[in-house]
Amino acid sequence: MLPLGQAQRGFRGHIHAVHVGADKFGLSAEELESRLLELGFVEGARVEILHEGRFGRDPIAVRVNNATVALRRSEAMAIVVIPDAPK
């Protein structure tokens, strides 16, 4: 298991949990958790990192189930994922 924010482009796996820490970006922990859940970052959802920003690899484009979402890596650190087994 690892935070999605540490994964590299091409990562594929599924969400194990969402654990939001202290306030970030002016949002309370509850607001950030609610936002992530509304975007589809729920336990068991399939995730894939499609693209990384040029500078500092931020933001990232993530496919969660069938939707594509842009996230800051710091936001993605709250999403705990399990990588797919190698083929």
Tab-separated table of C-alpha atoms in Angstrom:
chain	number	residue	atom	x	y	z
A	1	MET	CA	0.000	0.000	0.000
A	2	LEU	CA	1.128	3.542	-0.699
A	3	PRO	CA	-0.319	7.045	-0.976
A	4	LEU	CA	-1.481	7.829	-4.520
A	5	GLY	CA	0.588	11.024	-4.321
A	6	GLN	CA	3.785	8.916	-4.302
A	7	ALA	CA	2.847	6.806	-7.325
A	8	GLN	CA	4.356	7.392	-10.759
A	9	ARG	CA	2.737	7.890	-14.161
A	10	GLY	CA	1.347	4.566	-15.389
A	11	PHE	CA	0.447	3.370	-11.877
A	12	ARG	CA	-2.636	1.132	-11.801
A	13	GLY	CA	-4.406	-0.185	-8.752
A	14	HIS	CA	-7.396	0.327	-6.523
A	15	ILE	CA	-8.259	2.497	-3.547
A	16	HIS	CA	-7.860	0.960	-0.122
A	17	ALA	CA	-8.906	4.008	1.935
A	18	VAL	CA	-9.055	7.796	2.126
A	19	HIS	CA	-7.278	9.297	5.151
A	20	VAL	CA	-7.246	13.097	5.268
A	21	GLY	CA	-4.922	14.701	7.818
A	22	ALA	CA	-4.776	18.333	8.927
A	23	ASP	CA	-6.319	21.235	7.007
A	24	LYS	CA	-4.872	21.778	3.528
A	25	PHE	CA	-5.300	24.575	0.997
A	26	GLY	CA	-7.795	26.439	3.146
A	27	LEU	CA	-10.112	23.427	3.276
A	28	SER	CA	-10.883	21.592	6.469
A	29	ALA	CA	-10.047	17.888	6.560
A	30	GLU	CA	-13.770	17.118	6.349
A	31	GLU	CA	-14.209	19.325	3.264
A	32	LEU	CA	-11.255	17.732	1.455
A	33	GLU	CA	-12.443	14.224	2.312
A	34	SER	CA	-15.949	15.086	1.088
A	35	ARG	CA	-14.539	16.528	-2.156
A	36	LEU	CA	-12.459	13.415	-2.842
A	37	LEU	CA	-15.412	11.120	-2.169
A	38	GLU	CA	-17.669	13.198	-4.453
A	39	LEU	CA	-15.072	12.892	-7.222
A	40	GLY	CA	-15.259	9.096	-6.948
A	41	PHE	CA	-12.236	8.325	-4.767
A	42	VAL	CA	-14.005	5.633	-2.768
A	43	GLU	CA	-12.794	2.327	-1.365
A	44	GLY	CA	-12.438	-0.291	-4.096
A	45	ALA	CA	-12.447	2.169	-7.031
A	46	ARG	CA	-9.943	1.491	-9.832
A	47	VAL	CA	-7.293	4.198	-10.314
A	48	GLU	CA	-4.641	4.921	-12.922
A	49	ILE	CA	-2.233	7.857	-13.169
A	50	LEU	CA	-2.445	9.106	-16.743
A	51	HIS	CA	-0.292	12.231	-16.727
A	52	GLU	CA	2.008	14.318	-14.543
A	53	GLY	CA	2.589	18.061	-14.710
A	54	ARG	CA	5.888	19.264	-16.167
A	55	PHE	CA	7.119	21.099	-13.084
A	56	GLY	CA	7.428	19.083	-9.911
A	57	ARG	CA	5.218	16.363	-11.471
A	58	ASP	CA	2.204	18.324	-10.211
A	59	PRO	CA	-0.746	18.176	-10.779
A	60	ILE	CA	-1.557	14.623	-11.824
A	61	ALA	CA	-4.349	13.388	-14.074
A	62	VAL	CA	-5.999	10.340	-12.538
A	63	ARG	CA	-8.593	8.032	-14.033
A	64	VAL	CA	-10.875	6.883	-11.244
A	65	ASN	CA	-13.264	4.244	-12.567
A	66	ASN	CA	-14.369	5.914	-15.851
A	67	ALA	CA	-13.763	9.581	-14.955
A	68	THR	CA	-10.570	11.620	-15.369
A	69	VAL	CA	-9.739	14.018	-12.546
A	70	ALA	CA	-6.821	16.411	-11.925
A	71	LEU	CA	-5.405	16.434	-8.389
A	72	ARG	CA	-2.518	18.061	-6.609
A	73	ARG	CA	-0.070	15.447	-5.384
A	74	SER	CA	-0.529	16.772	-1.845
A	75	GLU	CA	-4.275	16.021	-2.118
A	76	ALA	CA	-3.516	12.594	-3.567
A	77	MET	CA	-1.417	11.808	-0.471
A	78	ALA	CA	-4.714	11.280	1.395
A	79	ILE	CA	-5.674	8.405	-0.935
A	80	VAL	CA	-4.169	5.035	0.053
A	81	VAL	CA	-3.914	2.653	-2.898
A	82	ILE	CA	-2.932	-0.944	-3.551
A	83	PRO	CA	-1.039	-1.549	-6.811
A	84	ASP	CA	-2.249	-4.160	-9.270
A	85	ALA	CA	-0.232	-7.363	-9.300
A	86	PRO	CA	2.371	-7.442	-12.107
A	87	LYS	CA	1.275	-9.339	-15.195
